[in-house]
Amino acid sequence: MIDFTRFPSPCYIVEEELLRRNLTLIKQVADSAGVEIILAFKAFALWRTFPIFREYIHSCTASSPYEARLALEEFGSRAHTYSPAYTGDGFPEIMRCSSHITFNSFTQYERFYPLVRQSGRPITCGIRINPQYSEIETALYNPCAPGTRFGVTARRMPLQLPEGIEGFHCHCHCESSSYALERTWAHIEANFSRWFPQIKWLNLGGGHLMTRAGYDVPHLVRLLQSIKARYPHLRVILEPGSAFAWQTGVLLARVEDVVEESGIRTAILNVSFTCHTPDCLEMPYQPEVRGARKGNAGPYVYRLGGNSCLSGDYLGLWSFDHELQPGEPVVFEDMIHYTTVKTTMFNGIPHPALAMWTKQGEARVFRRFTYEDYRDRMS
């Protein structure tokens, strides 16, 4: 049990024991299925935890020069990199820090592959494919929606892949099940298998939430094994982000005030939903709060409000068993993935501190943010 009194507030707190539980399961899937599973930085990039990750996995996926550099310099391996559009000034750094580079279009390939070839670096290149199938219901997160800017459809593929294209990359999922992957695979295979003899690797992207309770892990393993058996020459790669950090930690907040208007009581916290948990507003979803229940069943019902000037910086409703008082903690569950990587300092609100509760019961505070961090971002 985390001792919250040993951490500053607000603070993101990773629990090492829960992180290792996820990593163990992911490694078991990779080993059993004969595939490679790598960490997607877009969901989690807390680099001070990388020594733990390196005990279980060997690579990461990046989408920018900064992420690729983080993979090389802090994780210790070159990145599997994909970007919707590489830039001329950033691509040399991409090449320096990447083992795999996936192009979003053939025009990007035509522009940048000659640089890869001339560099002489041991880089394998691929193209992102679009099977035009996805079960993601939230449009904001659907990479295969009509008119998407991601990937090449089968009808736009040449019969013969151009020089240097050795792999396909596909991303169609978001917190999805193994059965969604099975249905998606049917579309991938039907549309793109004619090119499989020409490639060496197949990256099935992220969104495979194998660490969620109730996920059918044995079915995932069987599915991946069947893909490997059917196409034994293909190196199969998965790059989930949320699965690694799912249910591994919390956001510790504090009540600063309670206001009431039109019969709605709002507890104003020392965190901001728009700054610190943007997915709650974008997805949208209402996170779990420790010691509270969602809804207005009572006896004490509060909307939780952020401390920014954005009018819609609030969520609710939650029912507590007592009246909230200024100064008491509020703990948001499962607040590690897609939070620490997306925080902003809008309104000059500082980032929560970054910390870990070790399996030995030690409170390790990695970073506190100060005025200088805000000022330097504005300079």
GROMACS .gro file of C-alpha atoms in nm:
model
  379
    1MET     CA    1   0.000   0.000   0.000
    2ILE     CA    2   0.140   0.338  -0.102
    3ASP     CA    3   0.213   0.580   0.181
    4PHE     CA    4   0.087   0.899   0.017
    5THR     CA    5   0.220   1.116   0.299
    6ARG     CA    6   0.571   1.057   0.164
    7PHE     CA    7   0.501   1.222  -0.172
    8PRO     CA    8   0.442   1.581  -0.280
    9SER     CA    9   0.103   1.680  -0.419
   10PRO     CA   10   0.019   1.675  -0.701
   11CYS     CA   11   0.224   1.375  -0.808
   12TYR     CA   12   0.215   1.088  -1.056
   13ILE     CA   13   0.321   0.777  -0.865
   14VAL     CA   14   0.424   0.456  -1.044
   15GLU     CA   15   0.408   0.136  -0.841
   16GLU     CA   16   0.710  -0.076  -0.929
   17GLU     CA   17   0.545  -0.403  -0.830
   18LEU     CA   18   0.247  -0.339  -1.062
   19LEU     CA   19   0.477  -0.230  -1.344
   20ARG     CA   20   0.679  -0.550  -1.312
   21ARG     CA   21   0.357  -0.753  -1.314
   22ASN     CA   22   0.264  -0.607  -1.654
   23LEU     CA   23   0.615  -0.648  -1.790
   24THR     CA   24   0.622  -1.013  -1.685
   25LEU     CA   25   0.297  -1.087  -1.866
   26ILE     CA   26   0.409  -0.903  -2.180
   27LYS     CA   27   0.737  -1.092  -2.188
   28GLN     CA   28   0.552  -1.421  -2.147
   29VAL     CA   29   0.331  -1.337  -2.446
   30ALA     CA   30   0.631  -1.241  -2.659
   31ASP     CA   31   0.823  -1.556  -2.567
   32SER     CA   32   0.526  -1.791  -2.609
   33ALA     CA   33   0.416  -1.644  -2.943
   34GLY     CA   34   0.764  -1.595  -3.085
   35VAL     CA   35   0.709  -1.224  -3.151
   36GLU     CA   36   0.873  -0.902  -3.038
   37ILE     CA   37   0.679  -0.660  -2.815
   38ILE     CA   38   0.825  -0.312  -2.775
   39LEU     CA   39   0.730  -0.001  -2.578
   40ALA     CA   40   0.554   0.288  -2.753
   41PHE     CA   41   0.679   0.615  -2.607
   42LYS     CA   42   0.363   0.799  -2.708
   43ALA     CA   43   0.190   0.637  -2.410
   44PHE     CA   44   0.474   0.614  -2.158
   45ALA     CA   45   0.824   0.760  -2.160
   46LEU     CA   46   0.922   0.790  -1.793
   47TRP     CA   47   1.286   0.718  -1.862
   48ARG     CA   48   1.395   0.671  -1.503
   49THR     CA   49   1.201   0.344  -1.507
   50PHE     CA   50   1.385   0.216  -1.817
   51PRO     CA   51   1.634   0.006  -1.617
   52ILE     CA   52   1.333  -0.201  -1.506
   53PHE     CA   53   1.198  -0.224  -1.863
   54ARG     CA   54   1.532  -0.346  -1.997
   55GLU     CA   55   1.501  -0.657  -1.782
   56TYR     CA   56   1.200  -0.761  -1.992
   57ILE     CA   57   1.210  -0.597  -2.338
   58HIS     CA   58   1.478  -0.471  -2.575
   59SER     CA   59   1.337  -0.194  -2.795
   60CYS     CA   60   1.102   0.102  -2.817
   61THR     CA   61   0.899   0.281  -3.081
   62ALA     CA   62   0.931   0.652  -3.155
   63SER     CA   63   0.753   0.910  -3.367
   64SER     CA   64   0.988   1.208  -3.351
   65PRO     CA   65   1.359   1.291  -3.323
   66TYR     CA   66   1.322   1.352  -2.950
   67GLU     CA   67   1.159   1.015  -2.886
   68ALA     CA   68   1.414   0.838  -3.105
   69ARG     CA   69   1.698   1.005  -2.917
   70LEU     CA   70   1.540   0.902  -2.586
   71ALA     CA   71   1.533   0.542  -2.706
   72LEU     CA   72   1.901   0.548  -2.801
   73GLU     CA   73   2.040   0.749  -2.512
   74GLU     CA   74   1.820   0.639  -2.221
   75PHE     CA   75   1.676   0.300  -2.321
   76GLY     CA   76   1.999   0.190  -2.486
   77SER     CA   77   1.866   0.070  -2.820
   78ARG     CA   78   1.778   0.229  -3.152
   79ALA     CA   79   1.413   0.302  -3.208
   80HIS     CA   80   1.150   0.160  -3.441
   81THR     CA   81   1.042   0.497  -3.577
   82TYR     CA   82   0.728   0.604  -3.761
   83SER     CA   83   0.605   0.957  -3.829
   84PRO     CA   84   0.319   1.089  -4.044
   85ALA     CA   85   0.575   1.321  -4.201
   86TYR     CA   86   0.949   1.341  -4.149
   87THR     CA   87   1.117   1.678  -4.191
   88GLY     CA   88   1.439   1.762  -4.367
   89ASP     CA   89   1.603   1.909  -4.061
   90GLY     CA   90   1.492   1.626  -3.830
   91PHE     CA   91   1.562   1.323  -4.048
   92PRO     CA   92   1.938   1.301  -3.987
   93GLU     CA   93   1.865   1.260  -3.615
   94ILE     CA   94   1.598   1.001  -3.698
   95MET     CA   95   1.857   0.801  -3.891
   96ARG     CA   96   2.117   0.830  -3.614
   97CYS     CA   97   1.880   0.698  -3.351
   98SER     CA   98   1.670   0.441  -3.541
   99SER     CA   99   1.704   0.077  -3.643
  100HIS     CA  100   1.367   0.075  -3.823
  101ILE     CA  101   1.211   0.365  -4.016
  102THR     CA  102   0.854   0.342  -4.144
  103PHE     CA  103   0.731   0.587  -4.406
  104ASN     CA  104   0.369   0.702  -4.407
  105SER     CA  105   0.354   0.744  -4.785
  106PHE     CA  106   0.555   0.665  -5.095
  107THR     CA  107   0.625   1.035  -5.145
  108GLN     CA  108   0.797   1.036  -4.804
  109TYR     CA  109   0.985   0.723  -4.909
  110GLU     CA  110   1.098   0.885  -5.234
  111ARG     CA  111   1.220   1.191  -5.047
  112PHE     CA  112   1.402   1.026  -4.760
  113TYR     CA  113   1.500   0.672  -4.855
  114PRO     CA  114   1.794   0.797  -5.069
  115LEU     CA  115   1.934   0.952  -4.750
  116VAL     CA  116   1.905   0.618  -4.571
  117ARG     CA  117   2.080   0.438  -4.856
  118GLN     CA  118   2.357   0.697  -4.872
  119SER     CA  119   2.411   0.690  -4.497
  120GLY     CA  120   2.522   0.327  -4.496
  121ARG     CA  121   2.358   0.283  -4.154
  122PRO     CA  122   2.205  -0.055  -4.063
  123ILE     CA  123   1.846   0.071  -4.097
  124THR     CA  124   1.556  -0.137  -4.226
  125CYS     CA  125   1.270   0.059  -4.384
  126GLY     CA  126   0.899  -0.004  -4.417
  127ILE     CA  127   0.574   0.150  -4.530
  128ARG     CA  128   0.261   0.203  -4.322
  129ILE     CA  129  -0.040   0.019  -4.461
  130ASN     CA  130  -0.407   0.103  -4.409
  131PRO     CA  131  -0.643  -0.199  -4.414
  132GLN     CA  132  -0.942   0.039  -4.401
  133TYR     CA  133  -1.080  -0.145  -4.100
  134SER     CA  134  -1.090  -0.045  -3.736
  135GLU     CA  135  -1.328  -0.107  -3.448
  136ILE     CA  136  -1.232   0.210  -3.258
  137GLU     CA  137  -1.554   0.395  -3.180
  138THR     CA  138  -1.407   0.730  -3.074
  139ALA     CA  139  -1.335   0.918  -3.398
  140LEU     CA  140  -1.047   1.113  -3.243
  141TYR     CA  141  -0.852   0.787  -3.202
  142ASN     CA  142  -0.953   0.603  -3.520
  143PRO     CA  143  -0.654   0.580  -3.757
  144CYS     CA  144  -0.856   0.407  -4.031
  145ALA     CA  145  -1.147   0.652  -4.054
  146PRO     CA  146  -1.244   0.763  -4.407
  147GLY     CA  147  -1.003   1.029  -4.527
  148THR     CA  148  -0.738   0.935  -4.272
  149ARG     CA  149  -0.389   1.074  -4.322
  150PHE     CA  150  -0.230   0.747  -4.206
  151GLY     CA  151  -0.089   0.482  -4.436
  152VAL     CA  152  -0.130   0.342  -4.786
  153THR     CA  153  -0.436   0.142  -4.894
  154ALA     CA  154  -0.397  -0.175  -5.099
  155ARG     CA  155  -0.526  -0.015  -5.418
  156ARG     CA  156  -0.244   0.241  -5.402
  157MET     CA  157   0.032  -0.016  -5.357
  158PRO     CA  158   0.262  -0.101  -5.649
  159LEU     CA  159   0.281  -0.467  -5.751
  160GLN     CA  160   0.652  -0.465  -5.680
  161LEU     CA  161   0.764  -0.289  -5.364
  162PRO     CA  162   1.036  -0.032  -5.428
  163GLU     CA  163   1.395  -0.082  -5.324
  164GLY     CA  164   1.453  -0.084  -4.949
  165ILE     CA  165   1.094  -0.145  -4.834
  166GLU     CA  166   1.140  -0.448  -4.609
  167GLY     CA  167   0.843  -0.422  -4.375
  168PHE     CA  168   0.481  -0.322  -4.323
  169HIS     CA  169   0.353  -0.124  -4.028
  170CYS     CA  170  -0.014  -0.114  -3.935
  171HIS     CA  171  -0.195   0.049  -3.643
  172CYS     CA  172  -0.570  -0.004  -3.604
  173HIS     CA  173  -0.641  -0.050  -3.233
  174CYS     CA  174  -0.700   0.142  -2.908
  175GLU     CA  175  -0.737  -0.050  -2.582
  176SER     CA  176  -0.865  -0.337  -2.796
  177SER     CA  177  -0.913  -0.709  -2.742
  178SER     CA  178  -0.739  -1.003  -2.908
  179TYR     CA  179  -1.062  -1.070  -3.096
  180ALA     CA  180  -1.053  -0.722  -3.248
  181LEU     CA  181  -0.699  -0.803  -3.361
  182GLU     CA  182  -0.821  -1.132  -3.509
  183ARG     CA  183  -1.091  -0.954  -3.710
  184THR     CA  184  -0.845  -0.684  -3.817
  185TRP     CA  185  -0.591  -0.946  -3.920
  186ALA     CA  186  -0.846  -1.094  -4.160
  187HIS     CA  187  -0.856  -0.759  -4.342
  188ILE     CA  188  -0.478  -0.717  -4.335
  189GLU     CA  189  -0.423  -1.065  -4.474
  190ALA     CA  190  -0.692  -1.033  -4.740
  191ASN     CA  191  -0.566  -0.697  -4.864
  192PHE     CA  192  -0.188  -0.717  -4.822
  193SER     CA  193  -0.070  -1.079  -4.806
  194ARG     CA  194   0.020  -1.071  -5.177
  195TRP     CA  195   0.315  -0.851  -5.075
  196PHE     CA  196   0.423  -1.060  -4.773
  197PRO     CA  197   0.681  -1.258  -4.977
  198GLN     CA  198   0.854  -0.926  -5.050
  199ILE     CA  199   0.893  -0.815  -4.686
  200LYS     CA  200   1.084  -0.933  -4.378
  201TRP     CA  201   0.887  -0.784  -4.089
  202LEU     CA  202   0.531  -0.693  -3.996
  203ASN     CA  203   0.456  -0.442  -3.721
  204LEU     CA  204   0.097  -0.477  -3.595
  205GLY     CA  205   0.113  -0.151  -3.401
  206GLY     CA  206  -0.031  -0.076  -3.061
  207GLY     CA  207  -0.364  -0.076  -2.880
  208HIS     CA  208  -0.332  -0.442  -2.772
  209LEU     CA  209  -0.441  -0.411  -2.409
  210MET     CA  210  -0.319  -0.752  -2.300
  211THR     CA  211  -0.267  -0.649  -1.936
  212ARG     CA  212  -0.630  -0.547  -1.881
  213ALA     CA  213  -0.832  -0.776  -1.655
  214GLY     CA  214  -1.037  -1.015  -1.866
  215TYR     CA  215  -0.817  -0.989  -2.176
  216ASP     CA  216  -0.793  -1.331  -2.343
  217VAL     CA  217  -0.416  -1.371  -2.337
  218PRO     CA  218  -0.415  -1.738  -2.450
  219HIS     CA  219  -0.623  -1.640  -2.755
  220LEU     CA  220  -0.374  -1.364  -2.839
  221VAL     CA  221  -0.085  -1.610  -2.817
  222ARG     CA  222  -0.265  -1.862  -3.040
  223LEU     CA  223  -0.347  -1.590  -3.294
  224LEU     CA  224   0.012  -1.468  -3.310
  225GLN     CA  225   0.140  -1.824  -3.332
  226SER     CA  226  -0.093  -1.890  -3.626
  227ILE     CA  227   0.034  -1.580  -3.806
  228LYS     CA  228   0.393  -1.691  -3.749
  229ALA     CA  229   0.311  -2.043  -3.869
  230ARG     CA  230   0.145  -1.915  -4.185
  231TYR     CA  231   0.424  -1.666  -4.263
  232PRO     CA  232   0.734  -1.806  -4.087
  233HIS     CA  233   0.971  -1.569  -4.266
  234LEU     CA  234   0.804  -1.263  -4.112
  235ARG     CA  235   0.935  -1.109  -3.793
  236VAL     CA  236   0.614  -1.001  -3.613
  237ILE     CA  237   0.627  -0.693  -3.390
  238LEU     CA  238   0.370  -0.537  -3.154
  239GLU     CA  239   0.418  -0.195  -3.000
  240PRO     CA  240   0.159  -0.130  -2.728
  241GLY     CA  241   0.192   0.164  -2.496
  242SER     CA  242  -0.098   0.148  -2.253
  243ALA     CA  243  -0.051  -0.225  -2.192
  244PHE     CA  244   0.283  -0.159  -2.025
  245ALA     CA  245   0.162   0.110  -1.786
  246TRP     CA  246  -0.201  -0.004  -1.745
  247GLN     CA  247  -0.314   0.013  -1.380
  248THR     CA  248   0.042   0.077  -1.260
  249GLY     CA  249  -0.005   0.399  -1.068
  250VAL     CA  250  -0.205   0.699  -0.961
  251LEU     CA  251  -0.230   1.075  -0.970
  252LEU     CA  252  -0.224   1.214  -0.618
  253ALA     CA  253  -0.422   1.538  -0.591
  254ARG     CA  254  -0.557   1.754  -0.311
  255VAL     CA  255  -0.884   1.938  -0.242
  256GLU     CA  256  -0.826   2.315  -0.227
  257ASP     CA  257  -1.182   2.445  -0.207
  258VAL     CA  258  -1.547   2.340  -0.232
  259VAL     CA  259  -1.794   2.565  -0.414
  260GLU     CA  260  -2.164   2.520  -0.484
  261GLU     CA  261  -2.389   2.658  -0.757
  262SER     CA  262  -2.727   2.544  -0.890
  263GLY     CA  263  -2.724   2.248  -0.657
  264ILE     CA  264  -2.384   2.122  -0.781
  265ARG     CA  265  -2.101   2.103  -0.535
  266THR     CA  266  -1.758   2.115  -0.700
  267ALA     CA  267  -1.442   2.020  -0.519
  268ILE     CA  268  -1.164   2.225  -0.678
  269LEU     CA  269  -0.836   2.035  -0.683
  270ASN     CA  270  -0.471   2.128  -0.719
  271VAL     CA  271  -0.462   1.947  -1.056
  272SER     CA  272  -0.616   2.027  -1.393
  273PHE     CA  273  -0.794   1.782  -1.621
  274THR     CA  274  -0.702   1.979  -1.932
  275CYS     CA  275  -0.338   2.004  -1.824
  276HIS     CA  276  -0.276   1.674  -1.649
  277THR     CA  277  -0.532   1.415  -1.767
  278PRO     CA  278  -0.635   1.540  -2.114
  279ASP     CA  279  -0.760   1.197  -2.225
  280CYS     CA  280  -1.039   1.230  -1.968
  281LEU     CA  281  -1.176   1.521  -2.171
  282GLU     CA  282  -1.076   1.395  -2.517
  283MET     CA  283  -1.185   1.031  -2.500
  284PRO     CA  284  -1.392   1.113  -2.289
  285TYR     CA  285  -1.396   0.891  -1.983
  286GLN     CA  286  -1.439   0.928  -1.608
  287PRO     CA  287  -1.155   0.775  -1.408
  288GLU     CA  288  -1.191   0.584  -1.085
  289VAL     CA  289  -1.129   0.776  -0.763
  290ARG     CA  290  -1.006   0.580  -0.463
  291GLY     CA  291  -1.269   0.570  -0.189
  292ALA     CA  292  -1.545   0.710  -0.412
  293ARG     CA  293  -1.814   0.578  -0.647
  294LYS     CA  294  -1.911   0.717  -0.985
  295GLY     CA  295  -2.252   0.880  -0.997
  296ASN     CA  296  -2.481   1.067  -0.765
  297ALA     CA  297  -2.602   0.787  -0.536
  298GLY     CA  298  -2.459   0.977  -0.241
  299PRO     CA  299  -2.446   1.040   0.041
  300TYR     CA  300  -2.201   1.321  -0.050
  301VAL     CA  301  -2.186   1.403  -0.419
  302TYR     CA  302  -1.920   1.620  -0.583
  303ARG     CA  303  -1.811   1.722  -0.924
  304LEU     CA  304  -1.432   1.739  -0.934
  305GLY     CA  305  -1.292   2.057  -1.084
  306GLY     CA  306  -0.949   2.148  -1.211
  307ASN     CA  307  -0.763   2.464  -1.117
  308SER     CA  308  -0.725   2.616  -1.464
  309CYS     CA  309  -0.934   2.898  -1.612
  310LEU     CA  310  -1.089   2.669  -1.876
  311SER     CA  311  -1.462   2.662  -1.802
  312GLY     CA  312  -1.490   2.295  -1.889
  313ASP     CA  313  -1.198   2.185  -1.671
  314TYR     CA  314  -1.409   1.952  -1.458
  315LEU     CA  315  -1.547   1.597  -1.443
  316GLY     CA  316  -1.813   1.430  -1.240
  317LEU     CA  317  -2.005   1.315  -1.057
  318TRP     CA  318  -1.855   1.107  -0.771
  319SER     CA  319  -2.015   0.996  -0.446
  320PHE     CA  320  -1.810   1.003  -0.127
  321ASP     CA  321  -1.895   0.870   0.219
  322HIS     CA  322  -1.797   1.197   0.385
  323GLU     CA  323  -1.786   1.569   0.318
  324LEU     CA  324  -1.470   1.674   0.138
  325GLN     CA  325  -1.253   1.925   0.316
  326PRO     CA  326  -0.975   2.150   0.183
  327GLY     CA  327  -0.640   1.981   0.230
  328GLU     CA  328  -0.749   1.620   0.199
  329PRO     CA  329  -0.605   1.395  -0.072
  330VAL     CA  330  -0.792   1.272  -0.378
  331VAL     CA  331  -0.635   0.976  -0.560
  332PHE     CA  332  -0.713   0.912  -0.928
  333GLU     CA  333  -0.654   0.552  -1.028
  334ASP     CA  334  -0.471   0.435  -1.343
  335MET     CA  335  -0.317   0.771  -1.429
  336ILE     CA  336   0.025   0.678  -1.571
  337HIS     CA  337  -0.029   0.598  -1.941
  338TYR     CA  338  -0.114   0.888  -2.175
  339THR     CA  339  -0.084   1.140  -1.890
  340THR     CA  340   0.281   1.200  -1.807
  341VAL     CA  341   0.353   1.228  -2.180
  342LYS     CA  342   0.070   1.478  -2.249
  343THR     CA  343   0.080   1.725  -1.963
  344THR     CA  344   0.095   2.098  -2.038
  345MET     CA  345   0.165   2.411  -1.835
  346PHE     CA  346  -0.142   2.596  -1.965
  347ASN     CA  347  -0.225   2.881  -1.729
  348GLY     CA  348   0.118   2.842  -1.573
  349ILE     CA  349  -0.001   2.538  -1.381
  350PRO     CA  350   0.303   2.319  -1.302
  351HIS     CA  351   0.330   1.955  -1.396
  352PRO     CA  352   0.270   1.709  -1.110
  353ALA     CA  353   0.587   1.562  -0.968
  354LEU     CA  354   0.707   1.227  -1.105
  355ALA     CA  355   0.772   0.948  -0.857
  356MET     CA  356   0.778   0.574  -0.793
  357TRP     CA  357   0.678   0.359  -0.500
  358THR     CA  358   0.939   0.082  -0.508
  359LYS     CA  359   0.870  -0.280  -0.426
  360GLN     CA  360   1.087  -0.227  -0.116
  361GLY     CA  361   0.845   0.044   0.009
  362GLU     CA  362   1.066   0.339  -0.082
  363ALA     CA  363   0.923   0.670  -0.205
  364ARG     CA  364   1.149   0.780  -0.493
  365VAL     CA  365   1.068   1.129  -0.625
  366PHE     CA  366   1.229   1.158  -0.969
  367ARG     CA  367   1.138   1.515  -1.056
  368ARG     CA  368   0.960   1.824  -0.922
  369PHE     CA  369   0.872   2.105  -1.161
  370THR     CA  370   0.938   2.470  -1.087
  371TYR     CA  371   0.876   2.820  -1.221
  372GLU     CA  372   1.199   2.790  -1.421
  373ASP     CA  373   1.050   2.497  -1.617
  374TYR     CA  374   0.752   2.714  -1.714
  375ARG     CA  375   0.967   3.018  -1.791
  376ASP     CA  376   1.209   2.819  -2.007
  377ARG     CA  377   0.920   2.681  -2.214
  378MET     CA  378   0.813   3.037  -2.290
  379SER     CA  379   1.158   3.169  -2.376
   0.00000   0.00000   0.00000
